PDB file of C-alpha atoms in Angstrom:
ATOM      1  CA  ALA E  27    -160.724  80.231-102.796  1.00 62.00           C
ATOM      2  CA  VAL E  28    -159.545  79.096-106.216  1.00 65.00           C
ATOM      3  CA  LEU E  29    -156.473  77.437-104.630  1.00 67.00           C
ATOM      4  CA  LEU E  30    -158.665  75.732-102.067  1.00 67.00           C
ATOM      5  CA  ASP E  31    -160.981  74.440-104.781  1.00 70.00           C
ATOM      6  CA  ARG E  32    -158.010  73.020-106.667  1.00 70.00           C
ATOM      7  CA  LEU E  33    -156.705  71.281-103.518  1.00 69.00           C
ATOM      8  CA  MET E  34    -160.085  69.813-102.718  1.00 68.00           C
ATOM      9  CA  SER E  35    -160.580  68.627-106.303  1.00 72.00           C
ATOM     10  CA  ARG E  36    -157.442  66.507-105.837  1.00 69.00           C
ATOM     11  CA  PHE E  37    -157.925  65.555-102.196  1.00 71.00           C
ATOM     12  CA  ILE E  38    -161.463  64.208-102.524  1.00 74.00           C
ATOM     13  CA  PRO E  39    -160.706  61.717-105.354  1.00 73.00           C
ATOM     14  CA  GLY E  40    -157.547  60.668-103.486  1.00 73.00           C
ATOM     15  CA  GLY E  41    -159.569  60.000-100.344  1.00 75.00           C
ATOM     16  CA  GLY E  42    -162.046  57.959-102.334  1.00 78.00           C
ATOM     17  CA  LEU E  43    -159.247  55.874-103.807  1.00 82.00           C
ATOM     18  CA  LEU E  44    -157.848  55.265-100.318  1.00 84.00           C
ATOM     19  CA  ILE E  45    -161.246  54.046 -99.122  1.00 86.00           C
ATOM     20  CA  VAL E  46    -161.551  51.697-102.102  1.00 87.00           C
ATOM     21  CA  ALA E  47    -158.025  50.414-101.490  1.00 89.00           C
ATOM     22  CA  SER E  48    -158.820  49.837 -97.795  1.00 88.00           C
ATOM     23  CA  VAL E  49    -161.970  47.870 -98.619  1.00 90.00           C
ATOM     24  CA  CYS E  50    -160.049  45.772-101.148  1.00 91.00           C
ATOM     25  CA  GLY E  51    -157.382  45.112 -98.529  1.00 89.00           C
ATOM     26  CA  ILE E  52    -160.016  43.959 -96.029  1.00 91.00           C
ATOM     27  CA  LEU E  53    -161.590  41.672 -98.617  1.00 90.00           C
ATOM     28  CA  ALA E  54    -158.188  40.200 -99.484  1.00 90.00           C
ATOM     29  CA  PHE E  55    -157.447  39.568 -95.801  1.00 89.00           C
ATOM     30  CA  LEU E  56    -160.800  37.853 -95.272  1.00 89.00           C
ATOM     31  CA  ALA E  57    -160.253  35.686 -98.347  1.00 87.00           C
ATOM     32  CA  PHE E  58    -156.775  34.739 -97.090  1.00 84.00           C
ATOM     33  CA  GLU E  59    -158.252  33.660 -93.739  1.00 84.00           C
ATOM     34  CA  VAL E  60    -161.350  31.886 -95.077  1.00 84.00           C
ATOM     35  CA  LEU E  61    -159.992  29.992 -98.100  1.00 81.00           C
ATOM     36  CA  PRO E  62    -157.987  27.462 -95.995  1.00 74.00           C
ATOM     37  CA  LEU E  63    -161.233  26.515 -94.243  1.00 77.00           C
ATOM     38  CA  LEU E  64    -162.713  25.434 -97.589  1.00 78.00           C
ATOM     39  CA  ARG E  65    -159.912  22.974 -98.314  1.00 74.00           C
ATOM     40  CA  SER E  66    -160.039  19.326 -97.347  1.00 74.00           C
ATOM     41  CA  ALA E  67    -158.275  18.448 -94.129  1.00 66.00           C
ATOM     42  CA  SER E  68    -154.984  16.593 -94.418  1.00 64.00           C
ATOM     43  CA  ALA E  69    -152.727  14.908 -91.902  1.00 61.00           C
ATOM     44  CA  LYS E  70    -149.262  13.419 -91.974  1.00 60.00           C
ATOM     45  CA  PRO E  71    -148.546  10.513 -89.613  1.00 61.00           C
ATOM     46  CA  ALA E  72    -145.749  11.233 -87.148  1.00 57.00           C
ATOM     47  CA  LEU E  73    -145.525   7.552 -86.236  1.00 59.00           C
ATOM     48  CA  ALA E  74    -145.357   4.442 -88.345  1.00 57.00           C
ATOM     49  CA  ARG E  75    -148.233   2.015 -87.781  1.00 51.00           C
ATOM     50  CA  ASP E  76    -146.150  -0.402 -85.718  1.00 54.00           C
ATOM     51  CA  ASP E  77    -144.743   2.410 -83.556  1.00 55.00           C
ATOM     52  CA  ALA E  78    -148.213   3.868 -82.948  1.00 52.00           C
ATOM     53  CA  ALA E  79    -149.466   0.506 -81.709  1.00 54.00           C
ATOM     54  CA  ALA E  80    -146.676   0.481 -79.117  1.00 72.00           C
ATOM     55  CA  CYS E  81    -147.234   4.084 -77.994  1.00 84.00           C
ATOM     56  CA  PHE E  82    -147.921   4.422 -74.257  1.00 86.00           C
ATOM     57  CA  ALA E  83    -148.869   8.114 -74.122  1.00 85.00           C
ATOM     58  CA  VAL E  84    -149.143  11.232 -76.306  1.00 83.00           C
ATOM     59  CA  GLU E  85    -148.972  14.853 -75.163  1.00 82.00           C
ATOM     60  CA  PHE E  86    -148.229  18.315 -76.543  1.00 81.00           C
ATOM     61  CA  VAL E  87    -145.141  20.341 -75.730  1.00 81.00           C
ATOM     62  CA  ASP E  88    -146.195  22.825 -73.041  1.00 73.00           C
ATOM     63  CA  GLY E  89    -147.678  25.945 -74.653  1.00 73.00           C
ATOM     64  CA  THR E  90    -147.387  24.676 -78.269  1.00 77.00           C
ATOM     65  CA  GLU E  91    -149.069  22.377 -80.776  1.00 79.00           C
ATOM     66  CA  GLU E  92    -145.955  20.206 -81.153  1.00 84.00           C
ATOM     67  CA  PRO E  93    -146.646  16.577 -80.166  1.00 85.00           C
ATOM     68  CA  PHE E  94    -144.404  14.278 -78.196  1.00 85.00           C
ATOM     69  CA  TRP E  95    -144.994  10.656 -77.282  1.00 88.00           C
ATOM     70  CA  VAL E  96    -143.597   7.723 -75.325  1.00 90.00           C
ATOM     71  CA  THR E  97    -142.854   4.274 -76.756  1.00 89.00           C
ATOM     72  CA  ARG E  98    -140.816   1.387 -75.423  1.00 88.00           C
ATOM     73  CA  GLU E  99    -137.722   3.030 -76.943  1.00 89.00           C
ATOM     74  CA  GLY E 100    -138.188   6.346 -75.071  1.00 89.00           C
ATOM     75  CA  VAL E 101    -139.565   9.869 -75.561  1.00 89.00           C
ATOM     76  CA  PHE E 102    -139.888  11.341 -79.056  1.00 88.00           C
ATOM     77  CA  VAL E 103    -140.947  14.800 -80.278  1.00 87.00           C
ATOM     78  CA  LEU E 104    -141.906  16.220 -83.664  1.00 83.00           C
ATOM     79  CA  ALA E 105    -140.787  19.845 -83.482  1.00 82.00           C
ATOM     80  CA  ARG E 106    -142.190  22.602 -85.658  1.00 80.00           C
ATOM     81  CA  GLY E 107    -140.441  22.696 -89.017  1.00 79.00           C
ATOM     82  CA  GLU E 108    -138.874  19.239 -88.626  1.00 81.00           C
ATOM     83  CA  ARG E 109    -139.855  16.341 -90.900  1.00 81.00           C
ATOM     84  CA  GLU E 110    -138.705  13.506 -88.679  1.00 84.00           C
ATOM     85  CA  PRO E 111    -139.246  12.969 -84.932  1.00 87.00           C
ATOM     86  CA  ARG E 112    -136.227  13.057 -82.675  1.00 87.00           C
ATOM     87  CA  ARG E 113    -135.556  11.256 -79.428  1.00 89.00           C
ATOM     88  CA  LEU E 114    -135.290  13.161 -76.148  1.00 88.00           C
ATOM     89  CA  THR E 115    -132.878  11.942 -73.489  1.00 85.00           C
ATOM     90  CA  VAL E 116    -134.084  11.175 -69.969  1.00 88.00           C
ATOM     91  CA  PRO E 117    -130.919  11.285 -67.821  1.00 87.00           C
ATOM     92  CA  GLY E 118    -130.293   8.010 -66.039  1.00 86.00           C
ATOM     93  CA  TYR E 119    -132.864   6.085 -68.062  1.00 89.00           C
ATOM     94  CA  ASP E 120    -131.654   6.595 -71.625  1.00 84.00           C
ATOM     95  CA  ARG E 121    -130.894   2.913 -72.312  1.00 87.00           C
ATOM     96  CA  ILE E 122    -133.694   1.346 -70.241  1.00 91.00           C
ATOM     97  CA  PRO E 123    -136.898   0.142 -71.982  1.00 91.00           C
ATOM     98  CA  VAL E 124    -140.158   1.885 -71.089  1.00 92.00           C
ATOM     99  CA  VAL E 125    -142.976  -0.345 -69.813  1.00 91.00           C
ATOM    100  CA  GLY E 126    -145.684   2.268 -69.208  1.00 90.00           C
ATOM    101  CA  ALA E 127    -146.511   5.969 -69.225  1.00 89.00           C
ATOM    102  CA  ALA E 128    -149.424   8.282 -68.458  1.00 87.00           C
ATOM    103  CA  SER E 129    -150.210  11.985 -68.477  1.00 82.00           C
ATOM    104  CA  ALA E 130    -150.580  13.604 -65.057  1.00 77.00           C
ATOM    105  CA  SER E 131    -154.086  14.911 -65.716  1.00 59.00           C
ATOM    106  CA  VAL E 132    -154.233  18.542 -66.964  1.00 57.00           C
ATOM    107  CA  SER E 133    -150.716  19.518 -65.910  1.00 58.00           C
ATOM    108  CA  ARG E 134    -148.971  18.604 -69.195  1.00 68.00           C
ATOM    109  CA  VAL E 135    -146.584  16.375 -67.241  1.00 81.00           C
ATOM    110  CA  LEU E 136    -145.832  12.735 -68.020  1.00 85.00           C
ATOM    111  CA  GLY E 137    -145.016   9.898 -65.670  1.00 88.00           C
ATOM    112  CA  ILE E 138    -142.805   7.240 -67.283  1.00 91.00           C
ATOM    113  CA  LEU E 139    -142.272   3.768 -65.824  1.00 90.00           C
ATOM    114  CA  TYR E 140    -139.151   1.839 -66.835  1.00 93.00           C
ATOM    115  CA  SER E 141    -138.218  -1.818 -66.850  1.00 89.00           C
ATOM    116  CA  GLY E 142    -136.791  -2.694 -63.447  1.00 88.00           C
ATOM    117  CA  GLY E 143    -139.068  -0.278 -61.557  1.00 89.00           C
ATOM    118  CA  GLY E 144    -137.508   3.097 -62.345  1.00 90.00           C
ATOM    119  CA  PHE E 145    -139.946   6.018 -62.562  1.00 90.00           C
ATOM    120  CA  ALA E 146    -139.480   9.554 -63.894  1.00 90.00           C
ATOM    121  CA  LEU E 147    -141.870  12.487 -63.888  1.00 88.00           C
ATOM    122  CA  VAL E 148    -140.988  14.719 -66.850  1.00 88.00           C
ATOM    123  CA  ARG E 149    -142.104  17.903 -68.562  1.00 85.00           C
ATOM    124  CA  VAL E 150    -141.355  18.685 -72.204  1.00 85.00           C
ATOM    125  CA  GLU E 151    -141.368  22.387 -73.041  1.00 83.00           C
ATOM    126  CA  ARG E 152    -139.991  24.868 -75.551  1.00 82.00           C
ATOM    127  CA  ASP E 153    -137.160  27.096 -74.361  1.00 79.00           C
ATOM    128  CA  ARG E 154    -136.464  30.323 -76.274  1.00 77.00           C
ATOM    129  CA  ASP E 155    -132.721  29.705 -76.309  1.00 74.00           C
ATOM    130  CA  LYS E 156    -132.404  25.905 -76.290  1.00 73.00           C
ATOM    131  CA  GLY E 157    -135.487  24.898 -78.285  1.00 81.00           C
ATOM    132  CA  ILE E 158    -137.488  21.904 -77.077  1.00 84.00           C
ATOM    133  CA  LYS E 159    -136.103  20.475 -73.847  1.00 84.00           C
ATOM    134  CA  LEU E 160    -137.044  17.694 -71.447  1.00 87.00           C
ATOM    135  CA  THR E 161    -136.928  18.392 -67.709  1.00 86.00           C
ATOM    136  CA  VAL E 162    -136.942  15.593 -65.140  1.00 89.00           C
ATOM    137  CA  MET E 163    -139.007  16.784 -62.167  1.00 86.00           C
ATOM    138  CA  GLU E 164    -138.927  13.708 -59.894  1.00 84.00           C
ATOM    139  CA  THR E 165    -137.562  10.162 -59.988  1.00 86.00           C
ATOM    140  CA  ALA E 166    -138.136   7.043 -57.894  1.00 83.00           C
ATOM    141  CA  GLU E 167    -137.386   3.349 -57.729  1.00 85.00           C
ATOM    142  CA  LEU E 168    -140.538   1.225 -57.476  1.00 87.00           C
ATOM    143  CA  ALA E 169    -141.062  -2.516 -57.347  1.00 86.00           C
ATOM    144  CA  PRO E 170    -140.316  -3.992 -60.801  1.00 86.00           C
ATOM    145  CA  ALA E 171    -143.421  -4.621 -62.908  1.00 82.00           C
ATOM    146  CA  GLU E 172    -144.658  -4.403 -66.483  1.00 86.00           C
ATOM    147  CA  PRO E 173    -148.186  -3.063 -65.932  1.00 89.00           C
ATOM    148  CA  GLU E 174    -151.109  -3.230 -68.304  1.00 88.00           C
ATOM    149  CA  ALA E 175    -152.089   0.326 -67.353  1.00 89.00           C
ATOM    150  CA  VAL E 176    -150.561   3.272 -65.471  1.00 90.00           C
ATOM    151  CA  ALA E 177    -152.270   6.305 -63.905  1.00 90.00           C
ATOM    152  CA  VAL E 178    -150.307   9.348 -62.693  1.00 88.00           C
ATOM    153  CA  ALA E 179    -151.303  12.530 -60.856  1.00 85.00           C
ATOM    154  CA  ARG E 180    -149.543  15.365 -59.009  1.00 80.00           C
ATOM    155  CA  ASP E 181    -150.613  16.476 -55.547  1.00 77.00           C
ATOM    156  CA  GLU E 182    -150.743  20.096 -54.355  1.00 77.00           C
ATOM    157  CA  ALA E 183    -147.067  19.972 -53.416  1.00 74.00           C
ATOM    158  CA  GLY E 184    -146.147  18.877 -56.939  1.00 74.00           C
ATOM    159  CA  HIS E 185    -145.250  15.291 -55.991  1.00 77.00           C
ATOM    160  CA  PRO E 186    -146.567  12.434 -58.138  1.00 81.00           C
ATOM    161  CA  ARG E 187    -148.850   9.603 -57.143  1.00 86.00           C
ATOM    162  CA  ILE E 188    -148.779   6.458 -59.244  1.00 89.00           C
ATOM    163  CA  ALA E 189    -151.266   3.628 -59.735  1.00 91.00           C
ATOM    164  CA  ARG E 190    -150.383   0.472 -61.680  1.00 92.00           C
ATOM    165  CA  LEU E 191    -152.670  -2.272 -62.949  1.00 92.00           C
ATOM    166  CA  LYS E 192    -151.389  -5.770 -63.677  1.00 91.00           C
ATOM    167  CA  ALA E 193    -153.270  -9.077 -63.880  1.00 90.00           C
ATOM    168  CA  GLY E 194    -156.327  -7.616 -62.158  1.00 91.00           C
ATOM    169  CA  ARG E 195    -154.359  -6.251 -59.182  1.00 92.00           C
ATOM    170  CA  VAL E 196    -153.739  -2.566 -58.417  1.00 93.00           C
ATOM    171  CA  THR E 197    -150.678  -1.085 -56.700  1.00 91.00           C
ATOM    172  CA  PHE E 198    -150.576   2.520 -55.492  1.00 91.00           C
ATOM    173  CA  ALA E 199    -147.403   4.496 -54.783  1.00 88.00           C
ATOM    174  CA  GLY E 200    -147.245   7.801 -52.882  1.00 83.00           C
ATOM    175  CA  PRO E 201    -147.670  10.330 -51.404  1.00 64.00           C
ATOM    176  CA  GLY E 202    -144.713  12.537 -50.447  1.00 50.00           C
ATOM    177  CA  ARG E 203    -141.404  12.979 -52.195  1.00 45.00           C
ATOM    178  CA  LEU E 204    -140.649  10.055 -54.448  1.00 47.00           C
ATOM    179  CA  GLY E 205    -137.465   9.273 -52.562  1.00 44.00           C
ATOM    180  CA  ASP E 206    -139.665   8.199 -49.637  1.00 64.00           C
ATOM    181  CA  VAL E 207    -142.470   6.776 -51.708  1.00 71.00           C
ATOM    182  CA  MET E 208    -144.653   4.084 -50.164  1.00 81.00           C
ATOM    183  CA  GLU E 209    -146.269   1.278 -52.171  1.00 86.00           C
ATOM    184  CA  SER E 210    -149.500  -0.455 -51.204  1.00 86.00           C
ATOM    185  CA  ASP E 211    -151.658  -3.103 -52.897  1.00 89.00           C
ATOM    186  CA  LEU E 212    -155.380  -2.447 -53.030  1.00 90.00           C
ATOM    187  CA  PRO E 213    -157.503  -5.343 -51.701  1.00 89.00           C
ATOM    188  CA  VAL E 214    -159.256  -5.780 -55.064  1.00 90.00           C
ATOM    189  CA  GLU E 215    -159.214  -8.500 -57.707  1.00 88.00           C
ATOM    190  CA  GLY E 216    -160.316  -8.543 -61.302  1.00 90.00           C
ATOM    191  CA  ALA E 217    -159.590  -4.846 -61.937  1.00 92.00           C
ATOM    192  CA  ARG E 218    -159.988  -3.782 -65.585  1.00 92.00           C
ATOM    193  CA  ALA E 219    -159.157  -0.057 -65.592  1.00 92.00           C
ATOM    194  CA  ILE E 220    -157.836   2.681 -63.270  1.00 93.00           C
ATOM    195  CA  ALA E 221    -157.835   6.482 -63.105  1.00 92.00           C
ATOM    196  CA  LEU E 222    -156.458   9.050 -60.660  1.00 90.00           C
ATOM    197  CA  ALA E 223    -158.086  12.406 -59.958  1.00 88.00           C
ATOM    198  CA  SER E 224    -155.917  15.435 -60.770  1.00 83.00           C
ATOM    199  CA  SER E 225    -155.342  16.018 -57.034  1.00 82.00           C
ATOM    200  CA  GLY E 226    -154.011  12.475 -56.648  1.00 84.00           C
ATOM    201  CA  ASN E 227    -156.232  11.928 -53.604  1.00 87.00           C
ATOM    202  CA  LEU E 228    -158.851   9.754 -55.300  1.00 90.00           C
ATOM    203  CA  LEU E 229    -158.406   6.559 -57.287  1.00 93.00           C
ATOM    204  CA  ALA E 230    -161.148   4.926 -59.377  1.00 93.00           C
ATOM    205  CA  VAL E 231    -160.990   1.209 -60.166  1.00 94.00           C
ATOM    206  CA  ALA E 232    -163.259  -0.605 -62.637  1.00 92.00           C
ATOM    207  CA  LEU E 233    -163.863  -4.238 -61.662  1.00 91.00           C
ATOM    208  CA  GLY E 234    -164.693  -7.255 -63.798  1.00 87.00           C
ATOM    209  CA  GLY E 235    -168.255  -7.415 -62.535  1.00 85.00           C
ATOM    210  CA  GLY E 236    -168.991  -3.916 -63.813  1.00 87.00           C
ATOM    211  CA  GLU E 237    -168.653  -2.144 -60.459  1.00 90.00           C
ATOM    212  CA  ILE E 238    -166.498   0.970 -60.094  1.00 92.00           C
ATOM    213  CA  GLU E 239    -164.865   1.565 -56.718  1.00 93.00           C
ATOM    214  CA  THR E 240    -163.348   4.834 -55.487  1.00 93.00           C
ATOM    215  CA  TRP E 241    -160.468   4.910 -53.017  1.00 94.00           C
ATOM    216  CA  ASN E 242    -159.057   7.701 -50.864  1.00 92.00           C
ATOM    217  CA  THR E 243    -155.305   7.787 -51.553  1.00 88.00           C
ATOM    218  CA  GLU E 244    -154.203  10.656 -49.309  1.00 85.00           C
ATOM    219  CA  ASP E 245    -152.221   8.204 -47.186  1.00 83.00           C
ATOM    220  CA  ALA E 246    -150.596   5.323 -49.076  1.00 81.00           C
ATOM    221  CA  SER E 247    -150.267   3.366 -45.838  1.00 80.00           C
ATOM    222  CA  ASP E 248    -154.022   3.547 -45.182  1.00 84.00           C
ATOM    223  CA  LEU E 249    -155.989   3.361 -48.432  1.00 89.00           C
ATOM    224  CA  LYS E 250    -159.732   3.635 -47.807  1.00 90.00           C
ATOM    225  CA  ARG E 251    -162.639   2.658 -50.030  1.00 93.00           C
ATOM    226  CA  THR E 252    -164.980   5.660 -50.280  1.00 93.00           C
ATOM    227  CA  GLY E 253    -167.729   4.319 -52.515  1.00 91.00           C
ATOM    228  CA  THR E 254    -168.907   1.752 -55.044  1.00 90.00           C
ATOM    229  CA  LEU E 255    -170.960   2.415 -58.152  1.00 87.00           C
ATOM    230  CA  PRO E 256    -173.306  -0.458 -59.073  1.00 84.00           C
ATOM    231  CA  GLY E 257    -172.338  -2.864 -61.829  1.00 76.00           C
ATOM    232  CA  ARG E 258    -173.314  -2.444 -65.463  1.00 74.00           C
ATOM    233  CA  ALA E 259    -174.037  -4.989 -68.163  1.00 73.00           C
ATOM    234  CA  ALA E 260    -170.353  -4.987 -69.180  1.00 79.00           C
ATOM    235  CA  PRO E 261    -167.244  -3.959 -67.239  1.00 80.00           C
ATOM    236  CA  ALA E 262    -165.625  -0.593 -68.015  1.00 84.00           C
ATOM    237  CA  THR E 263    -162.438  -0.767 -70.056  1.00 85.00           C
ATOM    238  CA  ALA E 264    -161.354   2.862 -69.504  1.00 87.00           C
ATOM    239  CA  LEU E 265    -161.868   5.470 -66.777  1.00 87.00           C
ATOM    240  CA  ALA E 266    -161.288   9.221 -66.490  1.00 86.00           C
ATOM    241  CA  PHE E 267    -162.170  12.069 -64.141  1.00 84.00           C
ATOM    242  CA  LEU E 268    -163.785  15.291 -65.320  1.00 77.00           C
ATOM    243  CA  ILE E 269    -161.545  18.355 -65.177  1.00 64.00           C
ATOM    244  CA  GLY E 270    -161.715  19.601 -61.600  1.00 57.00           C
ATOM    245  CA  ASP E 271    -162.546  16.056 -60.445  1.00 55.00           C
TER     246      ASP E 271
END
């Protein structure tokens, strides 16, 4: 009994000290997590002002918070831990100026349009062994144009559909594999903005009078107007579909 009393007289204070140490550890962890929230936010520009003005599209590397973007000079990425952006090579288009680009809705895929009509659908992702890599998923040769706006989507089969806006006219390309892509001009004039649904089967066009038309784009050889929203006081300058269309 005496030996047990001696053991307990040491064990109980030791247990109390462990509890105090655990509580202190929890408090330290909470302070470590909360203190950064009390600091002022800060940001470092990845692009110079002139480069940002010429940026066609911005996305994040698939599954990360590392940004990449498209300018007339090509595709650039700012990888984690790097201070300066680096250029990613798009095979076959490395020396050709970019004239437009757009994200393919929620799929983290970019469609890039090049001078002369070349088109590439690309994904930028982080590989465990090779780091950040660019994968070309599809390519095509379209009619040459330098559009004011580009809209890109991927259909259920993974093939892209492309809409281009230039001087109030809209051209649609697709569907099917891009090697057999078909281009059609919509019978509209005075278009101000375009957007493709994530399925690629619906195209919205904002007109100069404020109206917004929707077009069925399942068959590029037979584009059909499906509806018209009444005009507003001022024409829309940008369009987008809700996630899930």
